PDB file of C-alpha atoms in Angstrom:
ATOM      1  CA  UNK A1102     -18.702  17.269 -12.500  1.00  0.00           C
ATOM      2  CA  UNK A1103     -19.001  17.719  -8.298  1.00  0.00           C
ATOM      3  CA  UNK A1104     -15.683  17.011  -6.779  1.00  0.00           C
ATOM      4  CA  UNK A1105     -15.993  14.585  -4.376  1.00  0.00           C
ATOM      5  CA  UNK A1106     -14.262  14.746  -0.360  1.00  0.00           C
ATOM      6  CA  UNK A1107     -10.857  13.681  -0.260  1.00  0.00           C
ATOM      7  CA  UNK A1108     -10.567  10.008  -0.462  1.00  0.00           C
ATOM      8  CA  UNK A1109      -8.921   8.111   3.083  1.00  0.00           C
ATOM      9  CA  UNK A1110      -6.122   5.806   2.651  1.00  0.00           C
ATOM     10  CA  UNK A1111      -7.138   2.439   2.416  1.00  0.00           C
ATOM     11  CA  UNK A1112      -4.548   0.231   2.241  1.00  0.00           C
ATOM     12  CA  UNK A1113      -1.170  -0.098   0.469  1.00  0.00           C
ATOM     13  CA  UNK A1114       0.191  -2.988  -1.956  1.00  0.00           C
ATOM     14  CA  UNK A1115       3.357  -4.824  -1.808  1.00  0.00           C
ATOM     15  CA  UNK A1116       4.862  -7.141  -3.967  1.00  0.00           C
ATOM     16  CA  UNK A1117       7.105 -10.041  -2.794  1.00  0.00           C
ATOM     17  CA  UNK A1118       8.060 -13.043  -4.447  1.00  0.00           C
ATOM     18  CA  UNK A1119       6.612 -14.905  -1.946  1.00  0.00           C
ATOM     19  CA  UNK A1120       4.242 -14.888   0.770  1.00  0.00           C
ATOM     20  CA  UNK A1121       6.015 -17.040   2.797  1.00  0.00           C
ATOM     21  CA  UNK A1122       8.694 -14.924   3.245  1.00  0.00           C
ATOM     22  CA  UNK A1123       6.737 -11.810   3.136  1.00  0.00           C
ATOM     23  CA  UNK A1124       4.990 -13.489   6.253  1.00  0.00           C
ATOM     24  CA  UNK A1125       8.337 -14.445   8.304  1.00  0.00           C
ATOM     25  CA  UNK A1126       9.658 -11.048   7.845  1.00  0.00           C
ATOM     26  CA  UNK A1127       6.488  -9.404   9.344  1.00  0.00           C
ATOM     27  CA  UNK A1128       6.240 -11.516  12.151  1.00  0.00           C
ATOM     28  CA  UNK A1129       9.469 -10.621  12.588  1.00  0.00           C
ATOM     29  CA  UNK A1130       8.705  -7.394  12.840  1.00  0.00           C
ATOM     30  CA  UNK A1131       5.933  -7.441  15.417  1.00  0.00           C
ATOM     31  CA  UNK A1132       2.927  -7.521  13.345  1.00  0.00           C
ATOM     32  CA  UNK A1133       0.243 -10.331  12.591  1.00  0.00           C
ATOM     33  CA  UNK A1134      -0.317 -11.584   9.462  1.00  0.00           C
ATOM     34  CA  UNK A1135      -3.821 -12.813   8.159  1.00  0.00           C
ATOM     35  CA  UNK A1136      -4.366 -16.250   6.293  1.00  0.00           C
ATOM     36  CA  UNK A1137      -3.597 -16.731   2.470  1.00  0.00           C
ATOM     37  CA  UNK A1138      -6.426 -14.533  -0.023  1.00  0.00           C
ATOM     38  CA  UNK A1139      -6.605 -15.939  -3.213  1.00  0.00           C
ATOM     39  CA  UNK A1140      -7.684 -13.435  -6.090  1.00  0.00           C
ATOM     40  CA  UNK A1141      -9.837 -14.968  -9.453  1.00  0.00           C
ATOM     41  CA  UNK A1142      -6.622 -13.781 -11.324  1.00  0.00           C
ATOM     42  CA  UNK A1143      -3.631 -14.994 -10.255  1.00  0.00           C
ATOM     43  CA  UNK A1144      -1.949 -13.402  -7.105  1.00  0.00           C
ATOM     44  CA  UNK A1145      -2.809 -13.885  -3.775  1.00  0.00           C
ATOM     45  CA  UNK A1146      -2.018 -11.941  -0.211  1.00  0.00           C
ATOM     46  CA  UNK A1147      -1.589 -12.224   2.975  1.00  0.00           C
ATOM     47  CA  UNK A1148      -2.833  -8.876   4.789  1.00  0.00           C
ATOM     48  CA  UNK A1149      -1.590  -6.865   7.834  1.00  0.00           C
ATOM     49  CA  UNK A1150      -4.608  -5.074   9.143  1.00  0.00           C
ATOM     50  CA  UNK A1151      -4.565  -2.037  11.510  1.00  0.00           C
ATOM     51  CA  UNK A1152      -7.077  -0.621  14.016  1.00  0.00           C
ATOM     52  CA  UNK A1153      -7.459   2.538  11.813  1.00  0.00           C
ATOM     53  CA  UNK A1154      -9.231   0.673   9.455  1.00  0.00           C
ATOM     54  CA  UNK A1155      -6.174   0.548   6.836  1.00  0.00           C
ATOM     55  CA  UNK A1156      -3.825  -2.388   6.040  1.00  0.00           C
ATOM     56  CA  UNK A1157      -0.781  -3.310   4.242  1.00  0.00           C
ATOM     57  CA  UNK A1158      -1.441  -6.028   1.284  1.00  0.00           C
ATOM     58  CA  UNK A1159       1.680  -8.054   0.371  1.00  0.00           C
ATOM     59  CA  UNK A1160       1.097  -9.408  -2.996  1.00  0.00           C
ATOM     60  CA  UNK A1161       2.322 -12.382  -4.657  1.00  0.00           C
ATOM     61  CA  UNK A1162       1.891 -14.488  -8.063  1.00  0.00           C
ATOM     62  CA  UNK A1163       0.005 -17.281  -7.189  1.00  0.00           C
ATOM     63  CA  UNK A1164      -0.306 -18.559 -10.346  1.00  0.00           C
ATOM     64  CA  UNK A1165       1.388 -17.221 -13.691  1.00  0.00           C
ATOM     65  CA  UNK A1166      -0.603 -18.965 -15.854  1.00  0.00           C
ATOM     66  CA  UNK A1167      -3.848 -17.488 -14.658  1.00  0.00           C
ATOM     67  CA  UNK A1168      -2.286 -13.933 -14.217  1.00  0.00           C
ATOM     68  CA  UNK A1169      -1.195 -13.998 -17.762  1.00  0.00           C
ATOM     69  CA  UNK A1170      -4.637 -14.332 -18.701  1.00  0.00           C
ATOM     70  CA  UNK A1171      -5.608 -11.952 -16.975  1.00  0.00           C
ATOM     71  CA  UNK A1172      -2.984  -9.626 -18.332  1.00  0.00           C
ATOM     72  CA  UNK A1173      -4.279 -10.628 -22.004  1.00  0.00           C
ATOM     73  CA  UNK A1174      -8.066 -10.037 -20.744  1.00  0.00           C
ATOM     74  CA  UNK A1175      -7.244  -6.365 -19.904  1.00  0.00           C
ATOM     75  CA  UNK A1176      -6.753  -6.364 -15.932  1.00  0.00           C
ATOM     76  CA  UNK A1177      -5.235  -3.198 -14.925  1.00  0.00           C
ATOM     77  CA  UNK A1178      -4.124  -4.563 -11.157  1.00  0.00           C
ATOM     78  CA  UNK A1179      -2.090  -7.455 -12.499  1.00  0.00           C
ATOM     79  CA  UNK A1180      -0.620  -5.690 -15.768  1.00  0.00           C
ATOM     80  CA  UNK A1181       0.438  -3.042 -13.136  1.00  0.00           C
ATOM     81  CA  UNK A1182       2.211  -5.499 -11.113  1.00  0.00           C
ATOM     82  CA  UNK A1183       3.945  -7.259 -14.004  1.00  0.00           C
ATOM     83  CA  UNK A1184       5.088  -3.938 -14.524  1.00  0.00           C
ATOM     84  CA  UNK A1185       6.444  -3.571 -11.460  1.00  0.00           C
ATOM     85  CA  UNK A1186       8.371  -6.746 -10.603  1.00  0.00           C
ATOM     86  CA  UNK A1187       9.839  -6.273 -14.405  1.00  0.00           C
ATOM     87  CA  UNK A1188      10.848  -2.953 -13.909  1.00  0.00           C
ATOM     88  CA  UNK A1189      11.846  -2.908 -10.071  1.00  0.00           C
ATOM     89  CA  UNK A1190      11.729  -6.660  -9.088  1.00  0.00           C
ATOM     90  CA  UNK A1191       9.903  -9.010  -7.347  1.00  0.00           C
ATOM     91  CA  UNK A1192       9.852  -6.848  -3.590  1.00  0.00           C
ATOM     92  CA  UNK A1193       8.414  -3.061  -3.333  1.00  0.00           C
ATOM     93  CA  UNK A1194       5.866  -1.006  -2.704  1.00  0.00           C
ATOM     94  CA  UNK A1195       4.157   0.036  -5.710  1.00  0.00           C
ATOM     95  CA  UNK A1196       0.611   1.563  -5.175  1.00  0.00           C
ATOM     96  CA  UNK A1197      -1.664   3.553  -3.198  1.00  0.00           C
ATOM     97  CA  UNK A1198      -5.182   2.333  -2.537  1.00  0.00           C
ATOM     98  CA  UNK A1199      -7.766   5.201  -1.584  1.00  0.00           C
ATOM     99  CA  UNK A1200     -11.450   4.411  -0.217  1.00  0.00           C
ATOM    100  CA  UNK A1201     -14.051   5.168  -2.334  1.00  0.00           C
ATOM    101  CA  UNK A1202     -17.855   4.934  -2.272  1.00  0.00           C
ATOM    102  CA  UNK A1203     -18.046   5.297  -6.100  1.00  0.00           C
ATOM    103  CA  UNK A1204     -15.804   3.675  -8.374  1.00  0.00           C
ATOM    104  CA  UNK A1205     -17.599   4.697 -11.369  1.00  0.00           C
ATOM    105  CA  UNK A1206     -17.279   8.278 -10.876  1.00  0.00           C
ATOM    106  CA  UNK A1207     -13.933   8.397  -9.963  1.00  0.00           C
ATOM    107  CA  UNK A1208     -12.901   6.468 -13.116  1.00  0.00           C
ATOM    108  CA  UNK A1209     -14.460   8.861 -14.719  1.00  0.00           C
ATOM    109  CA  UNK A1210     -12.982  11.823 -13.107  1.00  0.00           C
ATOM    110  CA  UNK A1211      -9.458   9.790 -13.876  1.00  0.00           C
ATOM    111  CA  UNK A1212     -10.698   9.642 -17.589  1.00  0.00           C
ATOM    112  CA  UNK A1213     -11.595  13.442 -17.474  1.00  0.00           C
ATOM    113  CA  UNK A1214      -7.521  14.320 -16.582  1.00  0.00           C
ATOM    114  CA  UNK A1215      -6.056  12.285 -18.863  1.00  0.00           C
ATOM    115  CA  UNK A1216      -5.072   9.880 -15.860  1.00  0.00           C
ATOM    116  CA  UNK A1217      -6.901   6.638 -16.345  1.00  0.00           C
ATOM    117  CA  UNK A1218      -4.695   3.646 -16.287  1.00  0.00           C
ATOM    118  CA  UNK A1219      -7.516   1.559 -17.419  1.00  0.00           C
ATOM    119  CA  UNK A1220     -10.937  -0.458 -17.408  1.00  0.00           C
ATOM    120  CA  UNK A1221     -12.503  -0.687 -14.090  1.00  0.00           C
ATOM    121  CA  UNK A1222     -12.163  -4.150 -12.385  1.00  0.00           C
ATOM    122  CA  UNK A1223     -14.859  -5.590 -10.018  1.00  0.00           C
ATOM    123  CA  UNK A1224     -14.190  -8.838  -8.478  1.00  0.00           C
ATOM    124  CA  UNK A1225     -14.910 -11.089  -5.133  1.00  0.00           C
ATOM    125  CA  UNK A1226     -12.941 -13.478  -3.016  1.00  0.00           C
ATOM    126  CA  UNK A1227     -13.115 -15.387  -0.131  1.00  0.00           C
ATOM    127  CA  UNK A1228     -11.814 -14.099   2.983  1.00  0.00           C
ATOM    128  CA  UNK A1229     -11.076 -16.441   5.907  1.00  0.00           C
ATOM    129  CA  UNK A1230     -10.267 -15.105   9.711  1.00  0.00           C
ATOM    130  CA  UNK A1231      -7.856 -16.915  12.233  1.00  0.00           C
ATOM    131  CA  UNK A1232     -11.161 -18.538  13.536  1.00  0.00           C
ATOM    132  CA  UNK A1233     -11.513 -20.157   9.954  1.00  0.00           C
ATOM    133  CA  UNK A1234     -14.886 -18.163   9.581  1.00  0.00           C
ATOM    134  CA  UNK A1235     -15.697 -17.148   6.427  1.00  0.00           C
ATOM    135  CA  UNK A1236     -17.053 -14.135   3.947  1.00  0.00           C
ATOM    136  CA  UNK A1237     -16.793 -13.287   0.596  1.00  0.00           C
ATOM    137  CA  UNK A1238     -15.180  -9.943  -0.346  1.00  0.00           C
ATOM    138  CA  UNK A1239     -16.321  -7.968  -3.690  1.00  0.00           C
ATOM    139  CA  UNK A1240     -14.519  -4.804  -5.030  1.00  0.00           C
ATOM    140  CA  UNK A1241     -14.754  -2.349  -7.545  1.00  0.00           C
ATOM    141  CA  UNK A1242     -11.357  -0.650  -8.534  1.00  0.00           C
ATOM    142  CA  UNK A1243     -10.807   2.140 -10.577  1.00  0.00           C
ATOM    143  CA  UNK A1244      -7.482   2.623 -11.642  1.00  0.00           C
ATOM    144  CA  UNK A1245      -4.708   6.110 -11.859  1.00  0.00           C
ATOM    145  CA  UNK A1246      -1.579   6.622 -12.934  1.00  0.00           C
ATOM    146  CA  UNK A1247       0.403   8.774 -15.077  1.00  0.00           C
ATOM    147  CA  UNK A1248       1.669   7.941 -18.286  1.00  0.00           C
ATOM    148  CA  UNK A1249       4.908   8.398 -17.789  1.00  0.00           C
ATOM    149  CA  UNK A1250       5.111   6.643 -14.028  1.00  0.00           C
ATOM    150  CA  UNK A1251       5.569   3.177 -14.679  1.00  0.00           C
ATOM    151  CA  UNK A1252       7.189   2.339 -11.190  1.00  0.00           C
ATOM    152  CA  UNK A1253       4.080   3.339  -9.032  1.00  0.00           C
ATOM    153  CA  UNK A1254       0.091   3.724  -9.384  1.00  0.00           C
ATOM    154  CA  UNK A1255      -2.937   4.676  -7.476  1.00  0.00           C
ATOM    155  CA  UNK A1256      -6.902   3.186  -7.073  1.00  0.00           C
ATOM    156  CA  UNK A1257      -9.908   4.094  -5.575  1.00  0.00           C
ATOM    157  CA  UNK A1258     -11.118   0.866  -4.006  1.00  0.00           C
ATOM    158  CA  UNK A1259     -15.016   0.543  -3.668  1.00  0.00           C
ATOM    159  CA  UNK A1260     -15.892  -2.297  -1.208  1.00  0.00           C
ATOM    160  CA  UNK A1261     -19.161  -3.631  -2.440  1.00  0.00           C
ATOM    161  CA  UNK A1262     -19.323  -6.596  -0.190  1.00  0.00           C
ATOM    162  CA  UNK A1263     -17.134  -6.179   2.880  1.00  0.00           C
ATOM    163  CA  UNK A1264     -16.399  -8.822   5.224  1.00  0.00           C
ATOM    164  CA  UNK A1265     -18.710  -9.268   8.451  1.00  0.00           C
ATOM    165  CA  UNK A1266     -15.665 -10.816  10.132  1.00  0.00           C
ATOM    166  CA  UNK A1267     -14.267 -10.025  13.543  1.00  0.00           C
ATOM    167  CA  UNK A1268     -10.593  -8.413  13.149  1.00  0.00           C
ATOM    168  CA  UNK A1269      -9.644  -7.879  16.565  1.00  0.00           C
ATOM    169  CA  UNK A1270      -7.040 -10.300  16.832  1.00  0.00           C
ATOM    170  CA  UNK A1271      -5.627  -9.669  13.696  1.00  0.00           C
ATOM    171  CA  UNK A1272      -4.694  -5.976  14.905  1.00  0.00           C
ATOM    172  CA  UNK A1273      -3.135  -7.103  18.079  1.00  0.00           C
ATOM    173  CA  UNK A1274       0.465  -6.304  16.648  1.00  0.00           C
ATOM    174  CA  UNK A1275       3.198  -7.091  19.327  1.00  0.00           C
ATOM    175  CA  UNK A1276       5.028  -3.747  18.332  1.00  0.00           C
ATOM    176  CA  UNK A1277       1.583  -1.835  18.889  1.00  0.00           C
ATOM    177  CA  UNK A1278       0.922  -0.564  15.827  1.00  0.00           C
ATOM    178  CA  UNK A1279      -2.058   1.088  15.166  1.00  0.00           C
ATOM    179  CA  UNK A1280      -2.297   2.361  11.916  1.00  0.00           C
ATOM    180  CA  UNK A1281      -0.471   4.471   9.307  1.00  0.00           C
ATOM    181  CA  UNK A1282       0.661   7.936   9.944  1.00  0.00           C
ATOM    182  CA  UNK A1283       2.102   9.263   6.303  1.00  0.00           C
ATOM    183  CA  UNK A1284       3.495   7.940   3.330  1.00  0.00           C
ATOM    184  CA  UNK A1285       6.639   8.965   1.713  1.00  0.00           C
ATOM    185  CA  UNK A1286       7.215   8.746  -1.972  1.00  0.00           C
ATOM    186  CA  UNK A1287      10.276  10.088  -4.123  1.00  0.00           C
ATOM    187  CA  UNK A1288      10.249  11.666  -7.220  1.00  0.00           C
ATOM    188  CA  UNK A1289      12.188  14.033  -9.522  1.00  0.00           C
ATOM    189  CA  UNK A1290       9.227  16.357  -9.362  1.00  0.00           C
ATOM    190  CA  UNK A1291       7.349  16.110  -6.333  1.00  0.00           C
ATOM    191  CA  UNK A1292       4.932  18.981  -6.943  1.00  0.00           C
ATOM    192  CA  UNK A1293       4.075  16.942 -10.181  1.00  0.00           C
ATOM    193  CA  UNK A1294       3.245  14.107  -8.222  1.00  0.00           C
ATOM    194  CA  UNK A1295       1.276  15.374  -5.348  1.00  0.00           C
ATOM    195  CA  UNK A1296      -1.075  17.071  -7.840  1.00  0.00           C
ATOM    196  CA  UNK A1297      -1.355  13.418  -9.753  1.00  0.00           C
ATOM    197  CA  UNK A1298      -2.288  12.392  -6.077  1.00  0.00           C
ATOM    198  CA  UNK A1299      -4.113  14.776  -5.363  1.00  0.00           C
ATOM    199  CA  UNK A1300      -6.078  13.755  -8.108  1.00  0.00           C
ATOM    200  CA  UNK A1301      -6.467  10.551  -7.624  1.00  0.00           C
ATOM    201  CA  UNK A1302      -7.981  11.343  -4.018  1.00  0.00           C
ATOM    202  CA  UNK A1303     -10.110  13.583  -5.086  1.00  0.00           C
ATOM    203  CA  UNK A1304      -7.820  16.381  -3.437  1.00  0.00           C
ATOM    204  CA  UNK A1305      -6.527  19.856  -3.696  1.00  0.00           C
ATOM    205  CA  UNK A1306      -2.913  19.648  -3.994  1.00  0.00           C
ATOM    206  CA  UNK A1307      -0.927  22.029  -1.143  1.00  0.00           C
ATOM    207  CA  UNK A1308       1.679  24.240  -1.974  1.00  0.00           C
ATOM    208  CA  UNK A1309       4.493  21.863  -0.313  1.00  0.00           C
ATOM    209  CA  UNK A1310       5.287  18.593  -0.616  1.00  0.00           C
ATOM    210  CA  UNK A1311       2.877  16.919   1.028  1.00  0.00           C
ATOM    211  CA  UNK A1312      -0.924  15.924   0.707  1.00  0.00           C
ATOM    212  CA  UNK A1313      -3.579  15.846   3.716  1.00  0.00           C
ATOM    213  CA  UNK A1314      -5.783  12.366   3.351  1.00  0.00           C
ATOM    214  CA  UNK A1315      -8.928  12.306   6.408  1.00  0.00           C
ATOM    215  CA  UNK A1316      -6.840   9.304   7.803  1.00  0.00           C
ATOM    216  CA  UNK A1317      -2.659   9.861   6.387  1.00  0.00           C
ATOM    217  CA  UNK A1318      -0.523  12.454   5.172  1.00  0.00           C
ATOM    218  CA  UNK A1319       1.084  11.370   1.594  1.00  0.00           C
ATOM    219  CA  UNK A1320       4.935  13.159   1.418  1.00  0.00           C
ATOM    220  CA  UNK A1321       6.687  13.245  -1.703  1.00  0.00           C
ATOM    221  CA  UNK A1322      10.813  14.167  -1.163  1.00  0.00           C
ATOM    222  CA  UNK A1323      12.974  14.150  -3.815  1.00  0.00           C
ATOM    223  CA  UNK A1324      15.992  11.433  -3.569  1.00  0.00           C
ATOM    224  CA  UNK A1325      17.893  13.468  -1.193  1.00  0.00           C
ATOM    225  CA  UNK A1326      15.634  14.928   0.684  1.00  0.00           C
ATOM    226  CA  UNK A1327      14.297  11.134   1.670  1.00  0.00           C
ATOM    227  CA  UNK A1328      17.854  10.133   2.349  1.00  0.00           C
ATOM    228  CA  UNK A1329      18.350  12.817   4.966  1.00  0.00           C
ATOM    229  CA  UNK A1330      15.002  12.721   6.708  1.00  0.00           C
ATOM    230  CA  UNK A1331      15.459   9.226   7.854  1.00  0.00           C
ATOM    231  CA  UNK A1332      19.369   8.853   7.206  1.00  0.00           C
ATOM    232  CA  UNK A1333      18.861   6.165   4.553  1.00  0.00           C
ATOM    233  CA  UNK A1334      20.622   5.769   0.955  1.00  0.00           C
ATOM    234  CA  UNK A1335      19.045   7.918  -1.561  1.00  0.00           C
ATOM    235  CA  UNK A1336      17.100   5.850  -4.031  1.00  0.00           C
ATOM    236  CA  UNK A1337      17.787   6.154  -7.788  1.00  0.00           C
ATOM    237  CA  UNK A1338      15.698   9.124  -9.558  1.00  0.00           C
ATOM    238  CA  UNK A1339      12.517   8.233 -10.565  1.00  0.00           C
ATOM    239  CA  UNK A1340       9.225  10.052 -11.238  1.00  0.00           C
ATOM    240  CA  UNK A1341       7.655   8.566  -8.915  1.00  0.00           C
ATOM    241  CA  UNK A1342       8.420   5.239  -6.414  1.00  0.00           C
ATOM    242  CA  UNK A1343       6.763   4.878  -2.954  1.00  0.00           C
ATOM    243  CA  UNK A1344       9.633   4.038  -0.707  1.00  0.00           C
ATOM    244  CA  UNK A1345       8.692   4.018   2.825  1.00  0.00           C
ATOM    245  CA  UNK A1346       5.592   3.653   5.551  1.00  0.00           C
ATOM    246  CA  UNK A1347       5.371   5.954   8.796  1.00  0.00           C
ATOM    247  CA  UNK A1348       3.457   3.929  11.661  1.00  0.00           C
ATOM    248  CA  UNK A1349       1.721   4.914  14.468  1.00  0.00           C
ATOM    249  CA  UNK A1350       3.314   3.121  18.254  1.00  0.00           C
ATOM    250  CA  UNK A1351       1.429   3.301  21.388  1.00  0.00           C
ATOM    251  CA  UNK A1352       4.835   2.701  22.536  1.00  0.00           C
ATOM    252  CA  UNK A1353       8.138   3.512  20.755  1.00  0.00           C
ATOM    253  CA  UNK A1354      10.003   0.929  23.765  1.00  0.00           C
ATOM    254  CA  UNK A1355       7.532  -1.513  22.996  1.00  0.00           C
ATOM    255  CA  UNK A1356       8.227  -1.089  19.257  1.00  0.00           C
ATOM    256  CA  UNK A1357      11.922  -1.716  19.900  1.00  0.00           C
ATOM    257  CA  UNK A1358      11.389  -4.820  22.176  1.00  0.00           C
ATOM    258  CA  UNK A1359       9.058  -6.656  19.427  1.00  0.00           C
ATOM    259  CA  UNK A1360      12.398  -5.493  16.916  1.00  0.00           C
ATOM    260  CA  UNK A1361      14.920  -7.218  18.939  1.00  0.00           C
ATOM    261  CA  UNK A1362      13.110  -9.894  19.964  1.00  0.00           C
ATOM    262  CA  UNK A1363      12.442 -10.307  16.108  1.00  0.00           C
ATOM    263  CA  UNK A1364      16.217  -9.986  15.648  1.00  0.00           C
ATOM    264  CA  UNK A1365      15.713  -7.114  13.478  1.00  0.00           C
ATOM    265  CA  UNK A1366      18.113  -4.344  12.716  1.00  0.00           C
ATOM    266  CA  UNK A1367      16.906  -0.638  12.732  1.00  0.00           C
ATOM    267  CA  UNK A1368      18.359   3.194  13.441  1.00  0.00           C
ATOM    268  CA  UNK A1369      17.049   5.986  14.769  1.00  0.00           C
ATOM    269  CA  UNK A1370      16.228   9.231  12.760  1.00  0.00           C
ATOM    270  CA  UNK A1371      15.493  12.163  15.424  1.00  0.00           C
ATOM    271  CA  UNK A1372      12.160  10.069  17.523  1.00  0.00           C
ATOM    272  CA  UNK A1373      11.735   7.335  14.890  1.00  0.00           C
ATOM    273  CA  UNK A1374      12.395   4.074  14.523  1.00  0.00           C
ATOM    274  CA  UNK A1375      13.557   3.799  10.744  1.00  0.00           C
ATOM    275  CA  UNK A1376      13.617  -0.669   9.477  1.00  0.00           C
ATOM    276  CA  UNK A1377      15.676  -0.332   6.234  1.00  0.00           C
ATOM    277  CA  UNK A1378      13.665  -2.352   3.126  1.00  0.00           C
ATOM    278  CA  UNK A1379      14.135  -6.192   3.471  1.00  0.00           C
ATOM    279  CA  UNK A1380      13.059  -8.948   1.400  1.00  0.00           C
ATOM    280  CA  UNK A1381       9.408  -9.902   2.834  1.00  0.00           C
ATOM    281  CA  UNK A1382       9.165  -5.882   3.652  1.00  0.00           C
ATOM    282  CA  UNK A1383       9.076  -3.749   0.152  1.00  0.00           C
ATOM    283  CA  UNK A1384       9.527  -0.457   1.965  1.00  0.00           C
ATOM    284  CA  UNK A1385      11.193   1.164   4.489  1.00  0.00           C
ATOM    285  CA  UNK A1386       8.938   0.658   7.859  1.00  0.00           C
ATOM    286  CA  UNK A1387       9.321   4.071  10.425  1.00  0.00           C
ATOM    287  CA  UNK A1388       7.027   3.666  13.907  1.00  0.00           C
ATOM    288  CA  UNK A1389       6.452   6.838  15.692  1.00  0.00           C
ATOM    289  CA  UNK A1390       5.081   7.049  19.176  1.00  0.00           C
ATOM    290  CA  UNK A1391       1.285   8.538  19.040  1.00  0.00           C
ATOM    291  CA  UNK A1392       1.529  12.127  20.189  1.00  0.00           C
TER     292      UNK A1392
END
């Protein structure tokens, strides 16, 4: 089998128990938040989309009836988030999206190293800008994780249909974020964990702890290691969690305004801005002024 390019970061998923909150706390924070996306299988979001072409997806249970069913009809994406809010509760950050142009063969590449999480899901929505036009939105998702990581999983995301809908004022985010600069995971064994990433991107895995996407850099620390970097409390050991997102700032002052005038508290670690996790948030949030 050919090994495909590396795979770019797409866009990230984080559960909240509600997207009203999830909203407020990300206005708060500077950024603007997209109307209500309603999924065929019970959860809905309410997307933060960047200028890089990525985007954060806070995820909710719209409907528990409907995602049950879906659970019992073999869907991968909601089992995983059951999973999740059981396991970690009802705010996080627990997967990785990766662009794909074939679904199929990466599912099968998954399937090849023992890493498939589970059937491949295609599915459309509607998607609605803050114009009220309209499109429909179809995916194909094929699904990665390791057997023994129930607290985080990877997809390649295949957009068969995607949106002919002007974003622009969607990525005007009043702390001038741009996009997303690295990801930072945690794990007992990061080595482990970038090569399961690196597989799921279609990667080589380096020799540190850290994997090059075309568009992100992917860090796994272990506990301590994350706790020093950016001078937060070490999270309890896992095999893998994804605790925090690194932004790009045109403007680390403007950053801070858009904080305080969202009355939100943050520290400094070295040049960053580090926003400790916060219901609404899932994650640490770090903004770094572009180079």
């Amino acid at each position: 089998m050919t090994e495909p390019s590396a795979h770019p970061l797409d866009h990230l998923v984080l559960p909240t128990q509600s997207l009203d909150l999830a909203r407020a706390r990300l206005n708060s924070l500077g950024f603007v938040v997209a109307p209500v996306g309603i999924h065929p299988f019970g959860t809905e979001n309410a997307c933060v989309f960047f200028a890089d072409g990525t985007y954060l997806e806070p995820l909710a249970v719209g409907s528990r009836e409907v995602a049950e069913r879906a659970i019992g009809e073999g869907n991968v994406f909601v089992a995983r988030d059951h999973l999740y809010r059981e396991r970690l509760g009802e705010e996080g950050f627990s997967a990785i999206v990766l662009g794909t142009g074939d679904a199929e063969a990466d599912h099968a590449r998954y399937l090849e190293a023992g890493l498939s999480a589970g059937n491949i899901l295609t599915f459309s929505r509607a998607f609605t800008d803050q114009a009220g036009r309209s499109d429909t939105a179809s995916f194909k998702l094929a699904f990665c994780a390791d057997k023994g990581t129930d607290d985080a999983f990877l997809f390649a995301c295949e957009r068969i249909n995607a949106p002919k809908i002007d974003r622009t004022a969607l990525q005007a985010h009043a702390n001038g974020v741009t996009g997303i600069a690295e990801i930072v995971a945690v794990s007992d064994e990061p080595a482990a964990q970038i090569a399961l990433i690196a597989t799921a991107a279609g990667a080589e895995a380096g020799k540190d702890d850290a994997l090059q996407l075309p568009n992100a850099a992917l860090t796994v620390l272990t506990p301590e290691a994350y706790a020093s970097r950016f001078a937060v409390p070490a999270l309890p050991p896992s095999e893998l969690r994804f605790a925090a997102l690194v932004f790009w700032v045109r403007d680390k002052a403007a950053a801070m305004r858009a904080l305080a005038a969202g009355a939100v508290e943050h520290n400094m670690s070295g040049n960053d801005i580090v926003v400790p996790p916060a219901p609404g948030q899932g994650a640490a949030f770090i903004f770094r002024e572009i180079p």
